Every structure is written in C-alpha cells, then in structure tokens.
XYZ file of C-alpha atoms in Angstrom:
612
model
C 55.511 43.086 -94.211
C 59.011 43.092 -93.073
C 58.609 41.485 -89.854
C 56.549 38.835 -91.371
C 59.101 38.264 -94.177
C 62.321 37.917 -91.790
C 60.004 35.510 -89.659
C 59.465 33.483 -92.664
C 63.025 33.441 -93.391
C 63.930 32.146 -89.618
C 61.602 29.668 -90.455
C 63.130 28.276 -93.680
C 66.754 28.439 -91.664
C 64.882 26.209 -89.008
C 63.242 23.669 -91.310
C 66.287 23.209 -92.480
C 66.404 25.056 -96.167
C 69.683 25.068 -97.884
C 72.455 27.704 -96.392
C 72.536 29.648 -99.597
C 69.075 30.066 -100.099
C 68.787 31.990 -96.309
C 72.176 33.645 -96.656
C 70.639 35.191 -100.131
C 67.189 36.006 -99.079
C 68.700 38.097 -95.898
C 70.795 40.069 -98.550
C 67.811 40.385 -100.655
C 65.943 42.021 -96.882
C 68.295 43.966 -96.294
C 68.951 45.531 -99.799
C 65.087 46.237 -99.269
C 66.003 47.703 -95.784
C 69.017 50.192 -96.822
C 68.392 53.810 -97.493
C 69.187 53.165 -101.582
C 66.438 51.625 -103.681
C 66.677 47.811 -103.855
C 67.747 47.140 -107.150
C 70.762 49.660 -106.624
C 72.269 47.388 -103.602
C 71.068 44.191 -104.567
C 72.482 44.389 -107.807
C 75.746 45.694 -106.397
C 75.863 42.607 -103.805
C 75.214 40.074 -106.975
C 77.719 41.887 -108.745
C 80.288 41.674 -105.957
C 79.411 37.714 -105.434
C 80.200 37.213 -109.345
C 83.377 38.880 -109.131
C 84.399 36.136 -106.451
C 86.492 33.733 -108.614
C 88.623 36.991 -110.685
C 90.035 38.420 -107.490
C 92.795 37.793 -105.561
C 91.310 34.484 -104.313
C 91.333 33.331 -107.394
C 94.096 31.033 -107.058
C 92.885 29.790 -103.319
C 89.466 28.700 -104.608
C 91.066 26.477 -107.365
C 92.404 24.694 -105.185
C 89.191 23.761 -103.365
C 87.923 21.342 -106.238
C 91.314 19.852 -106.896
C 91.782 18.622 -102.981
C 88.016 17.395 -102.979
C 88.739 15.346 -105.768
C 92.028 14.314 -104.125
C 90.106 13.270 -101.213
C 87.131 11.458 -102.666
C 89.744 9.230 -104.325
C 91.282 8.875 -101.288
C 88.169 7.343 -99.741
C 86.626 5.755 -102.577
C 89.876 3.151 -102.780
C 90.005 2.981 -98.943
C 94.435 3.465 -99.285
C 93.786 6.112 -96.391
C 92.097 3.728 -93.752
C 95.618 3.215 -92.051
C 96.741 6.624 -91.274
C 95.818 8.075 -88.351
C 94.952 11.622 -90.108
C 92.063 10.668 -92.144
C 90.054 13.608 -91.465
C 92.769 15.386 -93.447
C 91.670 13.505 -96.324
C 88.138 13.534 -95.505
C 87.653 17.053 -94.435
C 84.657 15.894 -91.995
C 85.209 13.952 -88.665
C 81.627 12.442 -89.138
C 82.902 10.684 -91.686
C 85.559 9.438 -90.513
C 83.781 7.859 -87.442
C 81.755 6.412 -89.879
C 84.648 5.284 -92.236
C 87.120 3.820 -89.182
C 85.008 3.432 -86.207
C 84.047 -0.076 -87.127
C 87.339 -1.073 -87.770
C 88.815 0.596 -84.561
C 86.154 -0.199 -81.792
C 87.034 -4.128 -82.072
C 90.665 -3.510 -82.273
C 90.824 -1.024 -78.628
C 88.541 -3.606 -77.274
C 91.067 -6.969 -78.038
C 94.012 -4.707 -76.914
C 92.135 -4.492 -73.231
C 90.693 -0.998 -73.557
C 87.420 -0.552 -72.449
C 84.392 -0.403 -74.619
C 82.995 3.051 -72.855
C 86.323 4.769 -72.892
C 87.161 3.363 -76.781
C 83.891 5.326 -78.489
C 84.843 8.183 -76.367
C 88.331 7.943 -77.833
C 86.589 7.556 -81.706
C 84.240 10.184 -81.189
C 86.770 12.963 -79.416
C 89.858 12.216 -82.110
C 87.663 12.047 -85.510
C 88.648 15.621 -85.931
C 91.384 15.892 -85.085
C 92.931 16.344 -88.543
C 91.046 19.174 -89.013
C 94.092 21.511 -88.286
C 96.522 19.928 -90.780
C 97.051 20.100 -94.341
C 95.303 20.067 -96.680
C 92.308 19.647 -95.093
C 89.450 21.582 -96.654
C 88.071 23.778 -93.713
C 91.782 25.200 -93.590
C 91.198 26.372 -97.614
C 87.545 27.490 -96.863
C 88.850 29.672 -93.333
C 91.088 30.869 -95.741
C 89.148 31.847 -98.513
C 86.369 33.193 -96.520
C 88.973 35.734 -94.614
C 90.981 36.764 -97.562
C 87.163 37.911 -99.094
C 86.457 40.055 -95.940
C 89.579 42.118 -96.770
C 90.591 42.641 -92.986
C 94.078 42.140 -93.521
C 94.836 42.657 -97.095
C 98.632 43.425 -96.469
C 99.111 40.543 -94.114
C 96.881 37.586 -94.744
C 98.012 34.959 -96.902
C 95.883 31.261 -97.186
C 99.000 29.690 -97.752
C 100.167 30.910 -95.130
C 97.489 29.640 -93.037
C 97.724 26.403 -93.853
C 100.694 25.984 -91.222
C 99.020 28.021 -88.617
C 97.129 25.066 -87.309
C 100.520 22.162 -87.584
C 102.385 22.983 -83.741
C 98.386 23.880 -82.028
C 97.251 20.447 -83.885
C 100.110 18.542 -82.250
C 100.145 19.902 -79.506
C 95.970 18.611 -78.961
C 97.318 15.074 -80.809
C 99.701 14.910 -77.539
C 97.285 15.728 -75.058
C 94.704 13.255 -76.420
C 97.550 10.751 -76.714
C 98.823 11.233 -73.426
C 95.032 10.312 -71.823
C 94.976 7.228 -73.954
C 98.129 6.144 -72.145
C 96.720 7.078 -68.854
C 94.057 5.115 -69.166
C 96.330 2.062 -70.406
C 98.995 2.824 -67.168
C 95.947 2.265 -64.544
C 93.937 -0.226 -66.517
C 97.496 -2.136 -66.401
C 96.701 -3.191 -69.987
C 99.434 -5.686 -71.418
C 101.862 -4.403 -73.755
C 103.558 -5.369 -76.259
C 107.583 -5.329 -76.875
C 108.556 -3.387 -79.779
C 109.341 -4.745 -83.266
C 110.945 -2.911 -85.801
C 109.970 -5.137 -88.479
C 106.253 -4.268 -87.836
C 107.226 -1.089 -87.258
C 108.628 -0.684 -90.858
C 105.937 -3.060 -92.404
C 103.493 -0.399 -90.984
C 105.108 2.513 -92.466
C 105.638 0.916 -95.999
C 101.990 0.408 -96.351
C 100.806 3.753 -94.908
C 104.014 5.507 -96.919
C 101.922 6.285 -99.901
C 99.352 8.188 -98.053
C 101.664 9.822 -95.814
C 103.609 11.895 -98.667
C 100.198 13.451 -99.710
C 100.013 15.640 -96.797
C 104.035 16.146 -96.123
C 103.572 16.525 -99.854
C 101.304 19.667 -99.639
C 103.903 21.056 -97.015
C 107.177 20.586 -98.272
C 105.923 21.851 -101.788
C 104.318 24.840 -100.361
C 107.383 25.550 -98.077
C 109.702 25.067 -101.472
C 107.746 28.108 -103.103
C 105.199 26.670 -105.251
C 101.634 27.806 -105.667
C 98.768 26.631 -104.148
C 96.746 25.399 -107.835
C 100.381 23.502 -108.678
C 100.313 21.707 -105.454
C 96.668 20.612 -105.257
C 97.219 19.961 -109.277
C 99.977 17.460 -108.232
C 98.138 15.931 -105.448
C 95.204 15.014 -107.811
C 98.216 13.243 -110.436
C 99.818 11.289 -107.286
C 96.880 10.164 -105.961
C 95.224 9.302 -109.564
C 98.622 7.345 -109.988
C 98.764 5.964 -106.730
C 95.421 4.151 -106.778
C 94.822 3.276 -110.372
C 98.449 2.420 -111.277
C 100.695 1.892 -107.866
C 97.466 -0.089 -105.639
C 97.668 -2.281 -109.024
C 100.737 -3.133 -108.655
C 101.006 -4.105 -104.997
C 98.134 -6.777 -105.754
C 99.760 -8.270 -108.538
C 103.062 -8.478 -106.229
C 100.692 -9.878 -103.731
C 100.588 -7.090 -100.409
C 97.343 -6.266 -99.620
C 97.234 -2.548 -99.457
C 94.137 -0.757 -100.633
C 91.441 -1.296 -103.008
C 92.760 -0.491 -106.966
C 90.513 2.147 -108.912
C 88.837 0.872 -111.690
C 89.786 3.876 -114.525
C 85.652 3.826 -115.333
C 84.679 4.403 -111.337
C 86.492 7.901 -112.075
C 83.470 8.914 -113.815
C 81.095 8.612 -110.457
C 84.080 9.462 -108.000
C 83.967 12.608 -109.898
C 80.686 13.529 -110.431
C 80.476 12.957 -106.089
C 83.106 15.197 -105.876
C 82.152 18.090 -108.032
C 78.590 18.036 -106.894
C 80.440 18.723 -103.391
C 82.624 20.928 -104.866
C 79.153 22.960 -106.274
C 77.512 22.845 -102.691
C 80.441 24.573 -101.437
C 81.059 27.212 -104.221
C 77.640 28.013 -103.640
C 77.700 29.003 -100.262
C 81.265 30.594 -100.660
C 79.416 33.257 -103.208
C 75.983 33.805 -101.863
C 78.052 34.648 -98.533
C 79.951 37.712 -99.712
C 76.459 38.764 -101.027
C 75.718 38.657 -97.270
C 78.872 40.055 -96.105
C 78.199 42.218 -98.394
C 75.269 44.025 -96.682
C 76.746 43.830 -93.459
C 79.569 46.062 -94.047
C 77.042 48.297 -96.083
C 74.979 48.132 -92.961
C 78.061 49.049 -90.831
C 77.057 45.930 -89.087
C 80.600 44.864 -87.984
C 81.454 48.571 -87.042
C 78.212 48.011 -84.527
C 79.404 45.171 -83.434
C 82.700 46.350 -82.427
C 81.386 49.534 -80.884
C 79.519 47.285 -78.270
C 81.674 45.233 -77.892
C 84.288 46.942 -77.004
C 81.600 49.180 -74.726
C 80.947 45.884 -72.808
C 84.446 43.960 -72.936
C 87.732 46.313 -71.708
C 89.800 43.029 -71.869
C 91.267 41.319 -74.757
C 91.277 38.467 -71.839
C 87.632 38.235 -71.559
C 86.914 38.731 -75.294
C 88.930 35.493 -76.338
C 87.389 34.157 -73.025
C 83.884 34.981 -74.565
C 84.547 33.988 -78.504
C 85.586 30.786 -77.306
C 82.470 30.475 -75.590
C 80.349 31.554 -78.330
C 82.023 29.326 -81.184
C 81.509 26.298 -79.072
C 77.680 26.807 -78.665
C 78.127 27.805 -82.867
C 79.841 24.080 -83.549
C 77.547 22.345 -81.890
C 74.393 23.575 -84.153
C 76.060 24.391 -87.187
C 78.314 22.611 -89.574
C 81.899 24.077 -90.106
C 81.758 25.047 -93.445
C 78.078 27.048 -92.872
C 79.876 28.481 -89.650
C 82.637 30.014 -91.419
C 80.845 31.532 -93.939
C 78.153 33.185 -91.606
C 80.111 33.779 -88.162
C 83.657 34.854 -89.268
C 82.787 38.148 -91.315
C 81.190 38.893 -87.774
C 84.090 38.132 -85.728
C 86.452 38.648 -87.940
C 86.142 42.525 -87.632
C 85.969 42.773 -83.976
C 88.801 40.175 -83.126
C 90.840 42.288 -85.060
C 89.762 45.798 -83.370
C 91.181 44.149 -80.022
C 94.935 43.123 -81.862
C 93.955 39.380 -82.295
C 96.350 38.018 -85.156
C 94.290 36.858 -88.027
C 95.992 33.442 -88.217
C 96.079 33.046 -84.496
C 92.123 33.810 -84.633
C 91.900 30.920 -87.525
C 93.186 28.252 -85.087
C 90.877 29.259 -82.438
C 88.021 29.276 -84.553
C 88.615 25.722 -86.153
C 89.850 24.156 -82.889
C 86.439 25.394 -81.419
C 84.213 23.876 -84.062
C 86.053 21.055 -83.850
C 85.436 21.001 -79.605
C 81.737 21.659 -80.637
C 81.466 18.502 -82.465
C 82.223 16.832 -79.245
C 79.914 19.211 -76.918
C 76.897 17.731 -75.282
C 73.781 18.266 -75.846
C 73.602 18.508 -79.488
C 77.824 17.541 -80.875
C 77.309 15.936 -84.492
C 79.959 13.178 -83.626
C 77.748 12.396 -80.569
C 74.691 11.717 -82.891
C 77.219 9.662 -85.131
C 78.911 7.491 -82.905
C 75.636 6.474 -81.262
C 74.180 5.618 -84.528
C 77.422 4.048 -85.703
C 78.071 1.899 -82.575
C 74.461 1.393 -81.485
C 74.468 2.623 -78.286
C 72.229 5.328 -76.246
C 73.411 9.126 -76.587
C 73.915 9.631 -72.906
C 76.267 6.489 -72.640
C 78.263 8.154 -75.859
C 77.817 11.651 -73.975
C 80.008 10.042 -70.656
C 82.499 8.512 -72.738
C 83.578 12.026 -74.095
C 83.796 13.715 -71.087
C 87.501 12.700 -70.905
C 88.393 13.933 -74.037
C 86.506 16.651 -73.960
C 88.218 18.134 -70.997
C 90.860 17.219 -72.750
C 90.194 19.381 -75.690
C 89.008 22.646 -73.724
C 92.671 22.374 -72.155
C 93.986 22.394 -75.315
C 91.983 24.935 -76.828
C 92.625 27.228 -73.804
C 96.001 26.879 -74.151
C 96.120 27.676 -77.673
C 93.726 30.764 -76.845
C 96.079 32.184 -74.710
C 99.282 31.121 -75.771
C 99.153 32.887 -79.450
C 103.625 31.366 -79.979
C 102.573 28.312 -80.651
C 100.202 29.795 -83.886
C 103.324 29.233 -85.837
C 103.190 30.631 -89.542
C 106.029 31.186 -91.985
C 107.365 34.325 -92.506
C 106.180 36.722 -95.101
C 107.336 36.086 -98.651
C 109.241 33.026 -97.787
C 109.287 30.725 -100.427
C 112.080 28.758 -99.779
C 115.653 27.963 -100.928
C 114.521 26.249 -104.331
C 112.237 29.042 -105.282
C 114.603 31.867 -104.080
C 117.636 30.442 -106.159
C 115.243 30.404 -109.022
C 113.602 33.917 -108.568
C 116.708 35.582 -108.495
C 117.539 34.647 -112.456
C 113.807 35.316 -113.423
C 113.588 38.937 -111.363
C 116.752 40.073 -113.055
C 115.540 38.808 -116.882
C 112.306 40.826 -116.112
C 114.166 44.014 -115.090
C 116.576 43.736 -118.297
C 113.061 43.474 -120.277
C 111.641 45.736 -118.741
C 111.607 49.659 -119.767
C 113.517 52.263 -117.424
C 111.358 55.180 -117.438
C 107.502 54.781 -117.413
C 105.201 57.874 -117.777
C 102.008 57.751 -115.578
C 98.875 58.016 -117.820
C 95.138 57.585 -117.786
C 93.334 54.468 -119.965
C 93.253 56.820 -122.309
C 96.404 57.831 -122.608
C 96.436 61.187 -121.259
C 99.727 62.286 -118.648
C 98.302 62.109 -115.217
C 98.484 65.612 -113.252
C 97.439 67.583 -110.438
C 97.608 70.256 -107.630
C 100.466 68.321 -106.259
C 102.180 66.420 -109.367
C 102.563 68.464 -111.926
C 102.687 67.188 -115.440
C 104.887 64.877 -116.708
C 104.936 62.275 -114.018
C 107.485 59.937 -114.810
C 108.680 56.884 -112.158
C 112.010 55.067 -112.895
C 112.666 51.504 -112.250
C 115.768 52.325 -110.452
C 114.533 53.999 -107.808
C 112.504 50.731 -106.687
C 116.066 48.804 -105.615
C 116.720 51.539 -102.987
C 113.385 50.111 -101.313
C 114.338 47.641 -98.765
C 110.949 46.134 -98.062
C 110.445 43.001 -100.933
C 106.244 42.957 -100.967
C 106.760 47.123 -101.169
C 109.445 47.115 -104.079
C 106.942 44.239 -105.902
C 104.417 46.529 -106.115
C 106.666 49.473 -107.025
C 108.010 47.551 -109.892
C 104.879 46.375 -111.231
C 103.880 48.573 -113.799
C 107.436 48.376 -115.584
C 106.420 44.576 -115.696
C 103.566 44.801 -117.158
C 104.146 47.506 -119.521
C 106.864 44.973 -120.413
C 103.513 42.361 -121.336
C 102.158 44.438 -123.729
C 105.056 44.170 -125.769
C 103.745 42.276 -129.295
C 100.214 42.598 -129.051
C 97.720 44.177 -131.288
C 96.659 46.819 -128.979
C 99.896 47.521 -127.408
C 99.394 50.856 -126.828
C 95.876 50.991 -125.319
C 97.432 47.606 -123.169
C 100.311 50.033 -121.658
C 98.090 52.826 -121.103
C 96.000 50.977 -119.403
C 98.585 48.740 -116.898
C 99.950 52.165 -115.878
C 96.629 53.717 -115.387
C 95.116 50.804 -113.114
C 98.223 50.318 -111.421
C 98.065 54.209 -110.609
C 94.653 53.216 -108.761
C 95.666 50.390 -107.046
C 99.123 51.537 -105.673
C 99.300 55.648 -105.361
C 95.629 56.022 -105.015
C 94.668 53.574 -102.758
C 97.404 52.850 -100.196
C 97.533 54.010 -96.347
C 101.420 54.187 -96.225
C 101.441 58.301 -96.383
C 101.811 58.348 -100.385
C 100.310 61.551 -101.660
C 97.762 60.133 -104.378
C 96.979 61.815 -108.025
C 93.494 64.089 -108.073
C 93.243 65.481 -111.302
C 89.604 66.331 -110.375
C 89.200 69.278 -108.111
C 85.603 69.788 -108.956
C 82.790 67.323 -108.453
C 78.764 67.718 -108.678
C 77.585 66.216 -105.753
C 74.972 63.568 -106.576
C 71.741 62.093 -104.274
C 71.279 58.719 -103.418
C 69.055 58.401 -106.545
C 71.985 59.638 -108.297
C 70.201 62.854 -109.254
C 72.234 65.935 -109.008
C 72.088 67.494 -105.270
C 70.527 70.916 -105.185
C 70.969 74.116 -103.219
C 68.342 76.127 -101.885
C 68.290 78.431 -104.437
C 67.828 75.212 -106.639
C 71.216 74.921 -108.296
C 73.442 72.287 -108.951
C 76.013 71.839 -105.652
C 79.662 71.214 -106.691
C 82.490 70.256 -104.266
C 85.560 71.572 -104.527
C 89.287 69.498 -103.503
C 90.630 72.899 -102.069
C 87.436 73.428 -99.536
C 88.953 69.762 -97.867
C 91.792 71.538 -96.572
C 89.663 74.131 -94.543
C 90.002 74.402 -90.557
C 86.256 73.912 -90.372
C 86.087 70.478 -92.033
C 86.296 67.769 -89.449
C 86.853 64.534 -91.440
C 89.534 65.855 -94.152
C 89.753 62.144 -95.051
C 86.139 61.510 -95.735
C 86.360 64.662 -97.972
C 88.787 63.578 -99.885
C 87.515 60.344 -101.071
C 85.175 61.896 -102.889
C 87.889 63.064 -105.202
C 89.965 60.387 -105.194
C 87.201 57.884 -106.069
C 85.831 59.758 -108.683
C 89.410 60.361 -110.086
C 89.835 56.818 -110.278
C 86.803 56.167 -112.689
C 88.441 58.725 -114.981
C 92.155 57.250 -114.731
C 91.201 53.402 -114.953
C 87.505 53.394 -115.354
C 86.353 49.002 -115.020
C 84.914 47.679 -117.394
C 81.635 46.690 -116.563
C 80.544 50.178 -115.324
C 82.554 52.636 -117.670
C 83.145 56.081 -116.533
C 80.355 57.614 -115.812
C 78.590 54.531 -114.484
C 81.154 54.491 -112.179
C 81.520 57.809 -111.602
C 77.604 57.846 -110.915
C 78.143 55.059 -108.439
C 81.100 56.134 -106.497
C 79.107 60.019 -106.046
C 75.958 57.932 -104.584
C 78.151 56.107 -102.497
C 80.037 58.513 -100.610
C 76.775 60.782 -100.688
C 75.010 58.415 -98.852
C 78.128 57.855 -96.397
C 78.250 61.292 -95.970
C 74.813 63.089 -95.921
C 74.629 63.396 -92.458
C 77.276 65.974 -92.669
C 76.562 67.390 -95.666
C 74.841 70.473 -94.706
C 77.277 71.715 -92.188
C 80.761 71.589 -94.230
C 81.779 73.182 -97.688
C-alpha cells in the first residue's frame, strides 16, 4: 500500500500537481512511516507549519508581500523597462525576456551586433539581477534557511541580502566584458561619448534606480526589513501614480502613470502571488519537518562525508547537482525542497551559510541557461521565434561565461561579502545609544528567576533564591551576548501598567529562563528543578519494568561512569523542566510534558535497556 501510494505521489509531482500539494502528501507518508502513530507526527508537523509566521521569521516573511507588490507596480507602469536590473524588480528572468527582449533584440541588431549572438546575450543576462536587492529569491533563500535553524547564532536574512552584491558584479563584468569582445572583433562602429545623453539617461532611469540603492542604504543605516519594504511600496505608489503624472504633464515621456483604480487588479495579481508562495513556504517546513524527524539530513551527511574526504570535491559536486536542479525546477520550488537537504551537509564540511546562498542562487540562475531543458531557452525561442537548438548555440558563450563565474565564486568564498554582525550603521548607532540607556534607567536592578507561576526557580546546582543583576551584563563584552543577558530586565520593565502585571513578569522571566540558561551551548549550567521523571512509551503510556512497575529516571544516575551519552540523558530533564518553568500555551504542562517524554523516549529507546 505504501509503495503504491509514494508511486502515486511521483506521479502527481510528474503531471505536474501543485508543489504544496506533493510537499504535504510526502509529510503525510512519512508521518504514516515513523515509529509514532500518524496523528501524533502529523499533527506535530501541521502544528510546526502554523507556527511559521510567530517566529523569528516573522519580520522576514512580511516583507515578502510588500516587495511583490513593489514589483508588480513596477511592471504594471513599465517605469522599470530602462534599467538594466529588471529582474530585481521582477524576481523571474523569464519574465524579463519576455518584458525587454522585444525591445532589446532590434536595438543590438541596429547597433551591428549579430542576431545569433544578441538572443544569446537576452537569454544568458535575464537573471542576472537575481543576486541583488531586493529581489525576491534573496528573501525566500533567506527565509527558507533561517526556518531550518542551522545557524541560529549566525544567520541573519538581512544580512544576506548583501551576500550576493560583489559575486553579482563580479558575473555583470564578465558578461560585460564578452559583449565587448564580440564588439572589438566584429569591429562594430562606436559611438563618441556625450554627456548630455549620458545625464538624460540617468534622469529618466533615476527614479527606479533609488528603489534598489534604496533597500541598501536603508538597511545599511539600521532599519528593519518590514520598514524598508513598507517604504518601498509608498515610493513606488508615489512614484507612478503621482511623480509619472507629473513628467507627462511637463511633457518627458517616462513611464506609463497608474490609474489609482488599476491598484485594485495590480493588487489582487500580486497577493494571489504572494498566496502561491506563502503556501509553499509553510507546507515545506511540514516537510522539513519529517526529514529531521527522520534523521534524514544526519543520513545524508554520514554518506556523504563516507564518499567525499574533500570540501574541494563536495562544492565541486553541489555545483553539479544544483545545475541539473535549475534546469527542471523553478527557483522558488528548489529552495524550498533542496536547501533543507544541503543545507545540513554543506555546513558539516565548514561551508559559510551565506557563502552557500550565493552558490546556490548563482547555480539556479546558470540552470536557467543549461541545455537541454533551461526555462530561458524555452522562452527566448518562443519569444523570438526561432528553433531551440539555434537559441541553445547562442548561449554557449555566455554560458561558459557563467560557469567561470560561478567557479570562481565557489572557490573564492572573499568575495561573499556580508556586513558584520550587529552593524547597523552610524544613524542607528547614534540613536541606540540614547534608547539602550532610557531602557536600563527603566528597567529594575535585581530580577528574581521564577517559574510562570511564580514560584523561585531552584536546583541541585542553584540553590534558592536565584537572583541576576543588570549590572553584571555591562562587564560582558560581546553585544548579541549582553542583549540576551539583559532581556528579561526589559521585559519585566513591559509589564509595568498592565492588568496582569504580575502573572506578565513571572512569566518573561520564566520563558526567558528557557530560552537563554536552558537552552544555550556556551557552557552555562542550566536550572533542573526536576530530578525525577517517569519515563513514558511512544504511546505516551508509562514505561514498565519487568516486574511491571512504573520506571522513573533519576538526574543523579546521568552523572554515572557507565552512561555513555551524559548529554542525551540530560535532556530528558531539562526538557521536561522547561514545561514546568514556561509551559506554551497551546500544549500546557502536562501536554507538553507528555510530548517532550515521548520524544526523547523514542530518541532514546535503543539505549534504554542498557543504562540507568
């Protein structure tokens, strides 16, 4: 039945069924395939895919509808025809062979160029823009990694969104530099430089070109992604209902003004868009979701790194592997299926995350262009009218061109440039300084750690009261490490005024108890108050001895010589500690204590029988 149902599913993905549907019936097989009854893990994968949009991504997928919305403006008034980065606004190089290639062929073909070599050049530089902000695959890469929690302490989407700026140039020069080639032996005539044109040009493609300098500079200057794609929507709203309206009536022919009542269908595009990709987004980390359940990635790297010694060869091989990926998939289905694969084992071999980003983009960008089956191949014969094959030799240039580049960015990982950590610049600095010290005046000195319920925190090793002073968190030199030491003082500091200030206080100090003491990996000795736990079976019925009673593990027993994985043993306690410090919400405390015992029993059965 099994067999018969993933071959059905293989068929759907074949025929050509929506992503979401196959990504969501292959968590719904393998919830039916793990050792836990199905409605246990399936319900735990929908659970995880609905808690998407509160987590720390939260402010990274607002910003996916607002720069959709930015974009379909963009194209519905036409203002972005002139710049040579339209796929920035676009987000697709299909459509912007579709958008400029009738406007360009004609053009390189008065100027001299031939007609061969001028498709070639369409097709190879449509996606080009595909590295620079704020194009959408950057926000989607970004997303997508931040939910596969590889590099919680390090990866930042903002950051990202530079990653790709020095790797995108430097493929911009290499493509520009065979144009000119092929200009230098075709001995095409040139034409003697005029300022005036020069600066004519500029004035009408000035407009567009603060959008995405825009997004930079305001990102380097320390605001937030939502404000920045916020403000891009008002400029470009502005721009093309109000500013386009304006040229006209002064006579310059630049763009096409907005009627205010096309907004309406511009928007109901762009939000249907907008739903395709939140769509796929969630019913992915349903899927990603069973993988790491599965220990797929862990399998993964295992043989991998049984089969590839070199970190040489593996970048050799991903490269290899993405390009055969962008040339059957789209990039937006390819991140959200292929990178919680890779993901894991490019980081097992020291790959930086943000380096990894480039190469994966640049690759499905080099797939687009890869014969037999490259989507701009398809497009530009369609768009131009011409057989596949002739389309196919015209790229071979620039594809060459582009595997140079991309194997230069592969292997030289300096010119993955990203700001530094926490760098915000001058503006916001000068500003964060006033509003850090108003928060520490406001804030209380002394905080007492506490469960939800208001009950001192203590254990084996912390003995009761615990009590943490805001002082002590200026003597830590590291900023992202004294942010999270000063947290709870903050948001004590919140509950000041309302209703339930109390159970508000207890509770910021409890959860930030779990999230900070007992969950971090830099060597700080977390709070156990429970030292005893009945041991649970992956029906979540209580595990039984021989003699048929109840098994309870005990905190002290982890310590033992003959316990091999002192770590594993501890989790136990730490988890189910949690529950009873800052139980959530949805499951309460012993829901969650229920779940976390199931959890680690079936992690841990294996080894069950032979330690304490």
């Amino acid at each position: 039945m099994m067999t018969l149902l993933i071959i059905l599913l293989a068929l759907a993905f074949i025929s050509g069924s929506p992503l979401f549907t196959i990504m969501l019936g292959a968590a719904a097989l393998g919830a039916v395939a793990l050792p836990r009854e199905f409605s246990s893990e399936f319900d735990g994968m929908v659970e995880h895919m609905l808690n998407v949009g509160l987590g720390d991504q939260v402010q990274v997928m607002s910003t996916i509808p607002l720069f959709i919305y930015a974009g379909y403006l963009l194209a519905e008034a036409g203002t972005a025809d002139p710049c040579a980065l339209f796929t920035v606004f676009t987000g697709a190089s299909g459509v912007t062979i579709i958008a400029l290639g009738g406007v360009l062929l004609p053009a390189l073909v008065r100027q001299g160029y031939p007609e061969r070599f001028s498709m070639g050049l369409i097709a190879g530089t449509g996606s080009v823009g595909l590295l620079f902000p704020p194009a959408l695959p950057l926000f989607i890469y970004g997303t997508v990694y931040g939910l596969t929690n590889l590099a919680p302490e390090t990866w930042d989407t903002r950051r990202f969104l530079f990653a790709g700026i020095v790797p995108g140039m430097v493929l911009v020069g290499m493509l520009s530099a065979v144009a000119v080639t092929v200009a230098v032996m075709k001995k095409l005539p040139r034409q003697k430089f005029d300022l005036g044109e020069l600066g004519r040009s500029f004035a009408l493609a000035f407009p567009e070109l603060c959008i995405p300098f825009g997004v930079i500079i305001g990102l380097a200057a320390g605001f937030d992604l939502p404000q920045v794609a916020a403000l891009t929507v008002v400029y470009t709203v502005v721009l093309e209902i109000g500013v386009s309206r304006l040229f006209r009536r002064l006579g310059v022919a630049w763009g096409k003004p907005l009627d205010p009542r096309v907004l309406w269908l511009v928007s109901r595009e762009a939000m249907a868009m907008v739903g395709a990709i939140f769509i796929i987004i969630f019913t992915s980390t349903a899927l990603t979701n069973f993988m790491v359940t599965a220990e797929v990635p862990r399998a993964l790297v295992a043989w991998t790194q049984s089969h590839v010694a070199s970190k040489i060869v593996f970048l050799l091989a991903i490269n290899v592997i993405l390009l055969i990926v962008g040339t059957v998939m789209d990039i937006f289905s390819a991140i959200v299926v292929v990178l919680p694969l890779i993901g894991p084992i490019a980081k097992a071999y020291g790959i930086d995350p943000y380096h990894l980003g480039v190469i994966f983009l640049l690759n499905l960008e080099v797939g687009y262009l890869h014969p037999p089956v490259g989507l701009n191949l398809f497009i530009t014969s369609v768009k131009f009218q011409r057989p596949i094959t002739q389309v196919m030799w015209a790229t071979i240039p620039f594809l060459i061109t582009m595997i140079v580049a991309l194997l230069t960015i592969t292997y030289v990982p300096a010119l993955t440039v990203v700001p530094e950590a926490e760098r915000t610049g001058r503006i916001a600095d000068l500003l964060a300084i006033p509003h850090a010290e108003i928060e520490k005046l406001q804030a209380g000195k002394d905080i007492t750690l506490v469960d939800a319920a208001g009950k001192p925190l203590a254990d084996a090793s912390h003995p009761a009261p615990i009590v943490k002073h805001l002082a002590d968190c200026d003597a830590i030199t590291d900023e992202i490490a004294k942010g999270g030491c000063q947290k709870p003082f903050f948001d004590v500091k919140d509950c000041r005024g309302k209703p339930n200030q109390q159970t508000c206080e207890h509770k910021a100090i409890a959860c930030w108890v779990v999230s900070s003491l007992n969950a971090s990996d830099d060597g700080k000795t977390p709070i156990i108050p429970e030292a005893e736990v009945p041991l649970l079976d992956s029906d979540g019925n209580p595990l039984k001895d021989k003699a048929g009673h109840q098994r309870i593990r005990k905190l002290a027993d982890c310590a033992r010589a003959d316990v091999i994985d002192k770590d594993s043993c501890r989790e136990l306690f730490i988890n189910v500690s949690n529950c009873k410090i800052c139980p959530p919400d949805d499951l309460g405390i012993d829901g969650c204590i229920r779940d976390r015992s199931i959890r680690w029993y079936d992690d841990n059965k294996a080894s069950l029988d032979e330690s304490p």
